[in-house]
């Protein structure tokens, strides 16, 4: 289906109008519309997800507009409790689309599983035995997952690392698995378990940990985009963004917040699509130290024309299959809205949202500051919820901001009695 993710005035519609707009554009079924309304999951399904369930916590699902990634249009579902994030991503994506949108590359879905092997007497022969029996070990790992190997995925290699520990020296084996479109934790952990007896026999050691690593540095995306200087507010804004970025790259206090802004976008898309946000967050922050010291995940420069060039490289432990996605129909509907057909496409869009989010935050921080935008959006949402339509939305929003009285009651009052 071809459509434009640019939907002028989308933010001025009511929730129902927006839902209907999306439903029409993406041909959502009645069932999918009901799912978006929030009536999607019963107690029994909830009880399968976690233990001791007593209820459910609703969060808003918004749609970021304007995204073009690798020449394809995307409407991006985002779940987050923080105001401004969806608007900010949409705004930066609108600027990027002027120069063709985001260009992203995916490394492939290679995930690392770790096996810690203790009490080794002879390290050289332990390593040699693993290397000589590599093919058999990979075949054994693959025997646990025929579906994955039929798709061309599966165990691809074993890397061996020696660790000088505090208590003893030991080996860590890294099983490298191509998990294709899944997040892969279950697949990899199962493979690690089945290898335990062979690893102990071949190394003469004792296996302790068998667990996936969330530092998926062989599963990453690199995304780039150009942001027009005039759309950002002028070349001086570009220069100030470069200075703000410089602080992030030199100072962990700022860098934590800078990278948090990137994760605002990424985590919101992952929450909407049933992914393990903690795995991605953990991996991203360790990846940010790969050059030594905690650094910005994004890099910025300026081109000859004075436009901002942004780049984000980030490991993404994500999937479009399996895990919680099968349990909660909202995740499936969100993935349908996003319209990705595999994890490569998904990862490219997720990373693009991260870059957009960072640019939007930096632009706001170096110009009007973020608080003004927050208050404006907050007031506008309240005006819409109070029933304002068309020009009334802006009018009521402005009045509440001028009066420094942003509340549902005040919005209703102005709507019903404009002269009060
Ligand atoms: C707020 O959630 C995120 C920002 O603080 C990010 C940043 O400072 O770059 C605005």
Short mmCIF file of C-alpha atoms and ligand atoms in Angstrom, two decimals:
data_model
loop_
_atom_site.label_atom_id
_atom_site.label_comp_id
_atom_site.label_asym_id
_atom_site.label_seq_id
_atom_site.Cartn_x
_atom_site.Cartn_y
_atom_site.Cartn_z
CA UNK A 1 0.00 0.00 0.00
CA UNK A 2 1.42 3.39 -0.85
CA UNK A 3 0.46 6.47 1.15
CA UNK A 4 2.01 9.59 2.58
CA UNK A 5 2.87 9.69 6.29
CA UNK A 6 2.45 13.46 6.10
CA UNK A 7 -1.03 14.13 7.55
CA UNK A 8 -1.49 17.89 7.92
CA UNK A 9 -3.52 18.93 10.94
CA UNK A 10 -3.48 15.42 12.45
CA UNK A 11 -2.71 16.85 15.89
CA UNK A 12 -5.83 19.02 15.84
CA UNK A 13 -8.20 16.04 15.47
CA UNK A 14 -9.91 14.30 18.37
CA UNK A 15 -8.66 10.87 19.40
CA UNK A 16 -11.56 9.22 17.58
CA UNK A 17 -11.02 11.26 14.43
CA UNK A 18 -7.33 10.35 14.41
CA UNK A 19 -8.16 6.68 14.91
CA UNK A 20 -10.61 6.82 12.01
CA UNK A 21 -8.08 8.57 9.79
CA UNK A 22 -5.46 5.91 10.45
CA UNK A 23 -8.00 3.11 10.08
CA UNK A 24 -9.04 4.42 6.68
CA UNK A 25 -5.50 4.95 5.44
CA UNK A 26 -4.29 1.53 6.55
CA UNK A 27 -7.53 -0.39 6.03
CA UNK A 28 -7.72 -1.50 9.66
CA UNK A 29 -10.48 -4.01 10.42
CA UNK A 30 -13.31 -3.37 12.90
CA UNK A 31 -11.50 -5.72 15.27
CA UNK A 32 -8.26 -3.76 15.00
CA UNK A 33 -10.10 -0.50 15.64
CA UNK A 34 -11.65 -2.03 18.78
CA UNK A 35 -8.18 -3.16 19.83
CA UNK A 36 -6.92 0.44 19.52
CA UNK A 37 -9.85 1.62 21.62
CA UNK A 38 -8.30 -0.39 24.41
CA UNK A 39 -10.63 -3.39 24.64
CA UNK A 40 -8.06 -5.89 23.60
CA UNK A 41 -6.89 -8.17 26.35
CA UNK A 42 -8.73 -10.26 28.91
CA UNK A 43 -7.72 -11.45 32.38
CA UNK A 44 -6.74 -14.88 31.15
CA UNK A 45 -4.33 -13.54 28.55
CA UNK A 46 -2.89 -11.12 31.12
CA UNK A 47 -2.29 -13.99 33.52
CA UNK A 48 -0.17 -15.73 30.90
CA UNK A 49 2.06 -12.69 30.60
CA UNK A 50 3.25 -12.24 34.18
CA UNK A 51 2.55 -13.59 37.66
CA UNK A 52 0.15 -12.33 40.32
CA UNK A 53 -1.83 -10.18 37.87
CA UNK A 54 -4.47 -7.92 39.43
CA UNK A 55 -5.08 -5.38 36.68
CA UNK A 56 -3.86 -3.49 33.66
CA UNK A 57 -2.12 -0.14 33.17
CA UNK A 58 -3.31 1.81 30.12
CA UNK A 59 -0.89 4.15 28.35
CA UNK A 60 -1.60 6.33 25.33
CA UNK A 61 -0.62 5.03 21.91
CA UNK A 62 0.19 7.91 19.56
CA UNK A 63 1.27 8.02 15.93
CA UNK A 64 4.38 9.86 14.79
CA UNK A 65 3.85 11.19 11.28
CA UNK A 66 6.16 12.30 8.45
CA UNK A 67 8.65 9.44 8.53
CA UNK A 68 10.40 8.35 5.35
CA UNK A 69 13.03 5.67 5.90
CA UNK A 70 14.92 4.18 2.97
CA UNK A 71 12.43 5.85 0.63
CA UNK A 72 9.36 4.27 2.26
CA UNK A 73 6.67 6.15 4.19
CA UNK A 74 5.90 5.08 7.76
CA UNK A 75 3.35 6.02 10.39
CA UNK A 76 5.05 5.11 13.64
CA UNK A 77 3.10 3.90 16.69
CA UNK A 78 4.58 5.13 19.98
CA UNK A 79 3.57 4.41 23.56
CA UNK A 80 4.86 6.85 26.17
CA UNK A 81 3.59 8.73 29.21
CA UNK A 82 5.61 11.89 28.42
CA UNK A 83 4.11 14.80 26.50
CA UNK A 84 5.90 16.29 23.43
CA UNK A 85 7.81 13.15 22.44
CA UNK A 86 5.49 12.10 19.60
CA UNK A 87 5.17 15.67 18.33
CA UNK A 88 8.93 16.19 18.50
CA UNK A 89 9.70 13.02 16.51
CA UNK A 90 7.11 13.99 13.90
CA UNK A 91 8.56 17.48 13.64
CA UNK A 92 12.15 16.34 13.07
CA UNK A 93 10.94 13.69 10.60
CA UNK A 94 9.16 16.47 8.69
CA UNK A 95 12.43 18.40 8.44
CA UNK A 96 14.34 15.27 7.34
CA UNK A 97 11.78 14.42 4.64
CA UNK A 98 12.69 17.64 2.85
CA UNK A 99 15.98 15.98 1.92
CA UNK A 100 14.53 12.54 1.27
CA UNK A 101 14.15 11.25 4.82
CA UNK A 102 16.34 8.79 6.70
CA UNK A 103 18.84 6.36 5.16
CA UNK A 104 19.50 3.31 7.31
CA UNK A 105 21.54 0.11 7.13
CA UNK A 106 21.10 -3.02 9.23
CA UNK A 107 23.99 -5.31 10.10
CA UNK A 108 21.93 -8.53 10.19
CA UNK A 109 20.41 -10.26 13.21
CA UNK A 110 23.54 -11.72 14.85
CA UNK A 111 23.13 -12.22 18.57
CA UNK A 112 25.70 -13.38 21.12
CA UNK A 113 25.04 -16.05 23.73
CA UNK A 114 27.61 -16.50 26.51
CA UNK A 115 28.82 -19.67 28.21
CA UNK A 116 31.13 -19.14 31.20
CA UNK A 117 33.50 -22.09 31.73
CA UNK A 118 35.28 -22.35 35.08
CA UNK A 119 37.98 -24.56 36.62
CA UNK A 120 39.96 -25.08 33.41
CA UNK A 121 43.29 -26.86 33.86
CA UNK A 122 44.70 -26.49 30.35
CA UNK A 123 43.44 -23.40 28.49
CA UNK A 124 45.29 -24.14 25.23
CA UNK A 125 43.86 -27.60 24.79
CA UNK A 126 40.39 -26.46 25.95
CA UNK A 127 40.39 -23.79 23.21
CA UNK A 128 41.80 -26.18 20.63
CA UNK A 129 39.11 -28.81 21.40
CA UNK A 130 36.34 -26.23 20.94
CA UNK A 131 37.82 -25.09 17.63
CA UNK A 132 38.30 -28.65 16.32
CA UNK A 133 34.73 -29.57 17.21
CA UNK A 134 33.17 -26.30 16.05
CA UNK A 135 31.00 -27.82 13.31
CA UNK A 136 29.53 -30.46 15.64
CA UNK A 137 28.83 -27.85 18.34
CA UNK A 138 27.06 -25.56 15.85
CA UNK A 139 25.02 -28.49 14.51
CA UNK A 140 24.02 -29.47 18.02
CA UNK A 141 22.93 -25.90 18.78
CA UNK A 142 20.97 -25.79 15.52
CA UNK A 143 19.22 -29.08 16.34
CA UNK A 144 17.16 -27.16 18.92
CA UNK A 145 15.53 -24.88 16.34
CA UNK A 146 14.59 -26.32 12.98
CA UNK A 147 12.32 -23.40 12.12
CA UNK A 148 15.21 -20.96 12.46
CA UNK A 149 17.65 -23.10 10.46
CA UNK A 150 15.04 -23.63 7.72
CA UNK A 151 14.88 -19.84 7.42
CA UNK A 152 18.66 -19.70 6.96
CA UNK A 153 19.34 -18.60 10.53
CA UNK A 154 20.93 -20.54 13.39
CA UNK A 155 24.30 -20.90 15.11
CA UNK A 156 27.11 -19.47 12.95
CA UNK A 157 30.27 -19.37 15.03
CA UNK A 158 31.85 -19.69 18.46
CA UNK A 159 34.31 -17.06 19.65
CA UNK A 160 36.52 -17.86 22.63
CA UNK A 161 37.62 -15.29 25.20
CA UNK A 162 39.92 -15.71 28.18
CA UNK A 163 38.95 -13.68 31.23
CA UNK A 164 41.37 -12.87 34.02
CA UNK A 165 38.88 -12.92 36.88
CA UNK A 166 39.33 -11.83 40.46
CA UNK A 167 38.61 -15.30 41.82
CA UNK A 168 40.10 -17.39 39.00
CA UNK A 169 40.88 -17.27 35.28
CA UNK A 170 38.23 -18.78 33.02
CA UNK A 171 36.88 -19.00 29.48
CA UNK A 172 33.80 -17.36 28.02
CA UNK A 173 32.46 -18.84 24.81
CA UNK A 174 30.41 -16.59 22.55
CA UNK A 175 27.90 -18.48 20.46
CA UNK A 176 26.97 -16.25 17.51
CA UNK A 177 23.44 -16.92 16.29
CA UNK A 178 21.54 -15.44 13.37
CA UNK A 179 18.07 -15.10 14.91
CA UNK A 180 16.46 -13.57 11.80
CA UNK A 181 13.16 -11.78 12.64
CA UNK A 182 12.93 -12.82 16.31
CA UNK A 183 14.40 -10.99 19.29
CA UNK A 184 16.09 -14.32 19.89
CA UNK A 185 16.56 -14.65 23.67
CA UNK A 186 14.62 -17.93 23.91
CA UNK A 187 16.26 -19.42 20.84
CA UNK A 188 19.78 -18.52 21.97
CA UNK A 189 19.31 -19.52 25.61
CA UNK A 190 17.98 -22.93 24.52
CA UNK A 191 21.04 -23.46 22.33
CA UNK A 192 23.38 -22.54 25.19
CA UNK A 193 21.71 -25.09 27.49
CA UNK A 194 22.07 -27.93 25.01
CA UNK A 195 25.80 -27.19 24.55
CA UNK A 196 26.62 -27.39 28.25
CA UNK A 197 27.62 -31.11 28.46
CA UNK A 198 29.75 -30.94 25.30
CA UNK A 199 31.50 -27.77 26.42
CA UNK A 200 32.34 -29.37 29.78
CA UNK A 201 33.62 -32.53 28.08
CA UNK A 202 35.73 -30.64 25.53
CA UNK A 203 37.23 -28.11 27.95
CA UNK A 204 37.49 -30.24 31.08
CA UNK A 205 35.88 -27.28 32.87
CA UNK A 206 32.61 -26.56 34.62
CA UNK A 207 29.93 -24.45 32.92
CA UNK A 208 28.35 -21.76 35.08
CA UNK A 209 26.40 -19.03 33.22
CA UNK A 210 24.49 -19.79 29.99
CA UNK A 211 22.73 -16.64 28.90
CA UNK A 212 22.26 -14.27 25.95
CA UNK A 213 24.19 -10.99 26.01
CA UNK A 214 22.17 -7.81 25.67
CA UNK A 215 25.19 -6.13 24.12
CA UNK A 216 24.16 -7.06 20.57
CA UNK A 217 27.04 -5.32 18.85
CA UNK A 218 26.63 -7.59 15.81
CA UNK A 219 23.00 -6.53 15.45
CA UNK A 220 22.98 -2.79 14.92
CA UNK A 221 21.60 -0.08 12.69
CA UNK A 222 23.33 2.96 11.28
CA UNK A 223 20.92 5.70 10.28
CA UNK A 224 21.70 9.11 8.76
CA UNK A 225 19.70 12.15 7.72
CA UNK A 226 20.14 15.75 6.66
CA UNK A 227 18.23 18.48 8.47
CA UNK A 228 17.76 21.70 6.52
CA UNK A 229 19.22 24.70 8.37
CA UNK A 230 16.26 26.97 7.58
CA UNK A 231 13.72 24.42 8.78
CA UNK A 232 15.72 24.12 12.01
CA UNK A 233 15.58 27.90 12.48
CA UNK A 234 18.78 29.08 10.77
CA UNK A 235 22.46 28.22 10.62
CA UNK A 236 23.01 29.66 14.10
CA UNK A 237 20.67 26.95 15.44
CA UNK A 238 22.76 24.33 13.63
CA UNK A 239 25.90 25.78 15.24
CA UNK A 240 24.32 25.72 18.68
CA UNK A 241 23.16 22.12 18.17
CA UNK A 242 26.79 21.23 17.39
CA UNK A 243 27.87 22.88 20.63
CA UNK A 244 25.18 21.08 22.60
CA UNK A 245 26.29 17.80 21.02
CA UNK A 246 29.88 18.64 21.93
CA UNK A 247 28.94 18.85 25.60
CA UNK A 248 27.24 15.44 25.41
CA UNK A 249 30.35 13.96 23.86
CA UNK A 250 32.60 15.38 26.59
CA UNK A 251 30.50 15.13 29.70
CA UNK A 252 28.67 12.06 31.06
CA UNK A 253 26.23 14.26 33.03
CA UNK A 254 24.92 15.77 29.81
CA UNK A 255 25.44 12.59 27.78
CA UNK A 256 23.08 10.57 30.00
CA UNK A 257 20.29 13.08 29.23
CA UNK A 258 21.25 13.38 25.56
CA UNK A 259 21.12 9.61 25.09
CA UNK A 260 17.95 9.45 27.17
CA UNK A 261 16.34 11.73 24.59
CA UNK A 262 17.27 9.24 21.85
CA UNK A 263 15.82 6.40 23.92
CA UNK A 264 12.58 8.37 24.47
CA UNK A 265 11.71 7.68 20.83
CA UNK A 266 13.16 4.21 20.57
CA UNK A 267 11.58 2.84 23.74
CA UNK A 268 8.19 4.32 22.81
CA UNK A 269 8.16 2.38 19.52
CA UNK A 270 9.35 -0.77 21.28
CA UNK A 271 6.66 -0.49 23.95
CA UNK A 272 4.00 -0.16 21.25
CA UNK A 273 5.25 -3.27 19.50
CA UNK A 274 5.79 -5.63 22.45
CA UNK A 275 9.56 -5.58 22.50
CA UNK A 276 11.88 -5.97 25.49
CA UNK A 277 12.74 -2.34 26.18
CA UNK A 278 15.17 -3.17 29.00
CA UNK A 279 17.33 -5.30 26.71
CA UNK A 280 17.63 -2.47 24.18
CA UNK A 281 18.24 0.19 26.82
CA UNK A 282 20.99 -1.88 28.48
CA UNK A 283 22.70 -2.66 25.16
CA UNK A 284 22.53 0.94 23.95
CA UNK A 285 24.22 2.42 27.01
CA UNK A 286 27.06 -0.12 26.99
CA UNK A 287 27.52 0.47 23.23
CA UNK A 288 27.88 4.17 24.02
CA UNK A 289 31.15 3.33 25.80
CA UNK A 290 32.76 1.46 22.91
CA UNK A 291 35.20 4.27 22.06
CA UNK A 292 36.23 4.57 25.72
CA UNK A 293 34.19 6.72 28.10
CA UNK A 294 30.43 7.21 27.88
CA UNK A 295 29.70 8.97 24.56
CA UNK A 296 26.80 10.26 22.52
CA UNK A 297 25.11 7.55 20.44
CA UNK A 298 24.56 10.18 17.74
CA UNK A 299 27.17 12.09 15.77
CA UNK A 300 26.57 15.49 14.20
CA UNK A 301 28.37 17.60 11.61
CA UNK A 302 27.45 20.43 9.25
CA UNK A 303 27.57 20.21 5.45
CA UNK A 304 28.94 22.92 3.11
CA UNK A 305 25.48 24.45 2.90
CA UNK A 306 25.25 24.80 6.67
CA UNK A 307 22.65 22.03 7.12
CA UNK A 308 22.87 19.59 10.01
CA UNK A 309 24.00 16.04 9.25
CA UNK A 310 22.98 13.53 11.90
CA UNK A 311 23.96 9.90 12.34
CA UNK A 312 22.91 7.34 14.94
CA UNK A 313 24.46 3.91 15.37
CA UNK A 314 22.72 1.70 17.86
CA UNK A 315 22.48 -2.01 18.68
CA UNK A 316 18.88 -3.22 18.67
CA UNK A 317 17.82 -6.41 20.36
CA UNK A 318 14.34 -6.45 18.84
CA UNK A 319 11.94 -8.65 16.95
CA UNK A 320 8.74 -8.68 14.94
CA UNK A 321 7.91 -12.29 15.82
CA UNK A 322 7.37 -14.32 18.99
CA UNK A 323 7.66 -13.23 22.61
CA UNK A 324 4.90 -10.99 23.98
CA UNK A 325 3.85 -10.00 20.43
CA UNK A 326 1.69 -13.12 20.19
CA UNK A 327 -0.14 -12.48 23.46
CA UNK A 328 -1.31 -8.89 23.17
CA UNK A 329 -3.24 -8.01 19.98
CA UNK A 330 -2.40 -4.32 20.37
CA UNK A 331 1.22 -5.16 19.53
CA UNK A 332 0.14 -6.83 16.30
CA UNK A 333 -2.07 -3.88 15.39
CA UNK A 334 0.81 -1.49 16.09
CA UNK A 335 3.06 -3.55 13.83
CA UNK A 336 0.37 -3.45 11.14
CA UNK A 337 0.21 0.35 11.43
CA UNK A 338 3.98 0.51 11.12
CA UNK A 339 3.79 -1.74 8.08
CA UNK A 340 7.18 -3.42 8.37
CA UNK A 341 7.62 -6.85 6.87
CA UNK A 342 10.79 -7.96 8.65
CA UNK A 343 13.15 -7.06 11.48
CA UNK A 344 15.58 -5.26 9.16
CA UNK A 345 12.90 -2.78 8.12
CA UNK A 346 11.69 -2.49 11.70
CA UNK A 347 15.17 -1.79 13.07
CA UNK A 348 15.79 0.91 10.46
CA UNK A 349 12.57 2.73 11.43
CA UNK A 350 13.26 2.39 15.16
CA UNK A 351 16.72 3.92 14.74
CA UNK A 352 15.31 6.72 12.56
CA UNK A 353 12.89 7.62 15.36
CA UNK A 354 15.84 7.75 17.79
CA UNK A 355 17.75 10.16 15.56
CA UNK A 356 14.66 12.31 14.94
CA UNK A 357 13.97 12.47 18.67
CA UNK A 358 17.50 13.62 19.44
CA UNK A 359 17.48 16.33 16.77
CA UNK A 360 14.10 17.61 17.92
CA UNK A 361 15.24 17.76 21.56
CA UNK A 362 18.50 19.54 20.68
CA UNK A 363 16.70 22.05 18.46
CA UNK A 364 14.23 22.89 21.21
CA UNK A 365 16.92 23.02 23.91
CA UNK A 366 19.14 25.48 22.01
CA UNK A 367 16.22 27.74 21.04
CA UNK A 368 13.05 28.20 23.08
CA UNK A 369 13.85 25.43 25.62
CA UNK A 370 11.65 22.39 26.02
CA UNK A 371 9.27 23.66 28.67
CA UNK A 372 7.37 26.01 26.38
CA UNK A 373 6.58 23.21 23.92
CA UNK A 374 5.57 20.89 26.76
CA UNK A 375 3.11 23.43 28.15
CA UNK A 376 1.72 24.23 24.70
CA UNK A 377 1.03 20.59 23.90
CA UNK A 378 -0.35 19.93 27.35
CA UNK A 379 -2.73 22.89 27.01
CA UNK A 380 -3.75 21.90 23.47
CA UNK A 381 -4.55 18.34 24.55
CA UNK A 382 -6.66 19.67 27.39
CA UNK A 383 -8.51 22.02 25.01
CA UNK A 384 -9.24 19.13 22.61
CA UNK A 385 -10.37 16.85 25.45
CA UNK A 386 -12.68 19.61 26.69
CA UNK A 387 -14.38 19.53 23.28
CA UNK A 388 -12.70 22.40 21.40
CA UNK A 389 -12.64 22.09 17.61
CA UNK A 390 -11.04 24.02 14.72
CA UNK A 391 -9.87 27.55 15.56
CA UNK A 392 -11.18 27.18 19.11
CA UNK A 393 -8.33 24.77 19.94
CA UNK A 394 -5.62 27.39 19.42
CA UNK A 395 -7.71 30.15 20.99
CA UNK A 396 -8.36 28.20 24.20
CA UNK A 397 -4.79 26.91 24.30
CA UNK A 398 -3.36 30.42 24.08
CA UNK A 399 -5.72 31.83 26.68
CA UNK A 400 -4.92 29.11 29.20
CA UNK A 401 -1.18 29.69 28.66
CA UNK A 402 -1.53 33.48 29.03
CA UNK A 403 -3.61 33.04 32.17
CA UNK A 404 -1.19 30.38 33.48
CA UNK A 405 -4.24 28.31 34.26
CA UNK A 406 -4.10 25.10 32.24
CA UNK A 407 -6.92 22.85 33.37
CA UNK A 408 -9.84 20.91 31.98
CA UNK A 409 -12.34 23.06 33.95
CA UNK A 410 -10.88 26.30 32.60
CA UNK A 411 -10.88 24.96 29.02
CA UNK A 412 -14.57 24.01 29.37
CA UNK A 413 -15.38 27.39 30.86
CA UNK A 414 -13.73 29.31 28.01
CA UNK A 415 -15.40 27.01 25.47
CA UNK A 416 -18.89 27.50 26.92
CA UNK A 417 -18.51 31.17 27.93
CA UNK A 418 -15.81 32.74 25.69
CA UNK A 419 -16.11 36.10 27.42
CA UNK A 420 -15.29 34.88 30.92
C1 LIG B 1 13.35 14.71 28.07
O1 LIG B 1 12.60 13.54 28.25
C2 LIG B 1 14.48 14.47 27.09
C3 LIG B 1 15.45 15.63 26.93
O2 LIG B 1 15.93 16.00 28.22
C4 LIG B 1 16.57 15.14 26.06
C5 LIG B 1 17.74 16.09 25.99
O3 LIG B 1 17.96 16.86 26.92
O4 LIG B 1 18.46 16.01 24.95
C6 LIG B 1 14.78 16.83 26.34
#
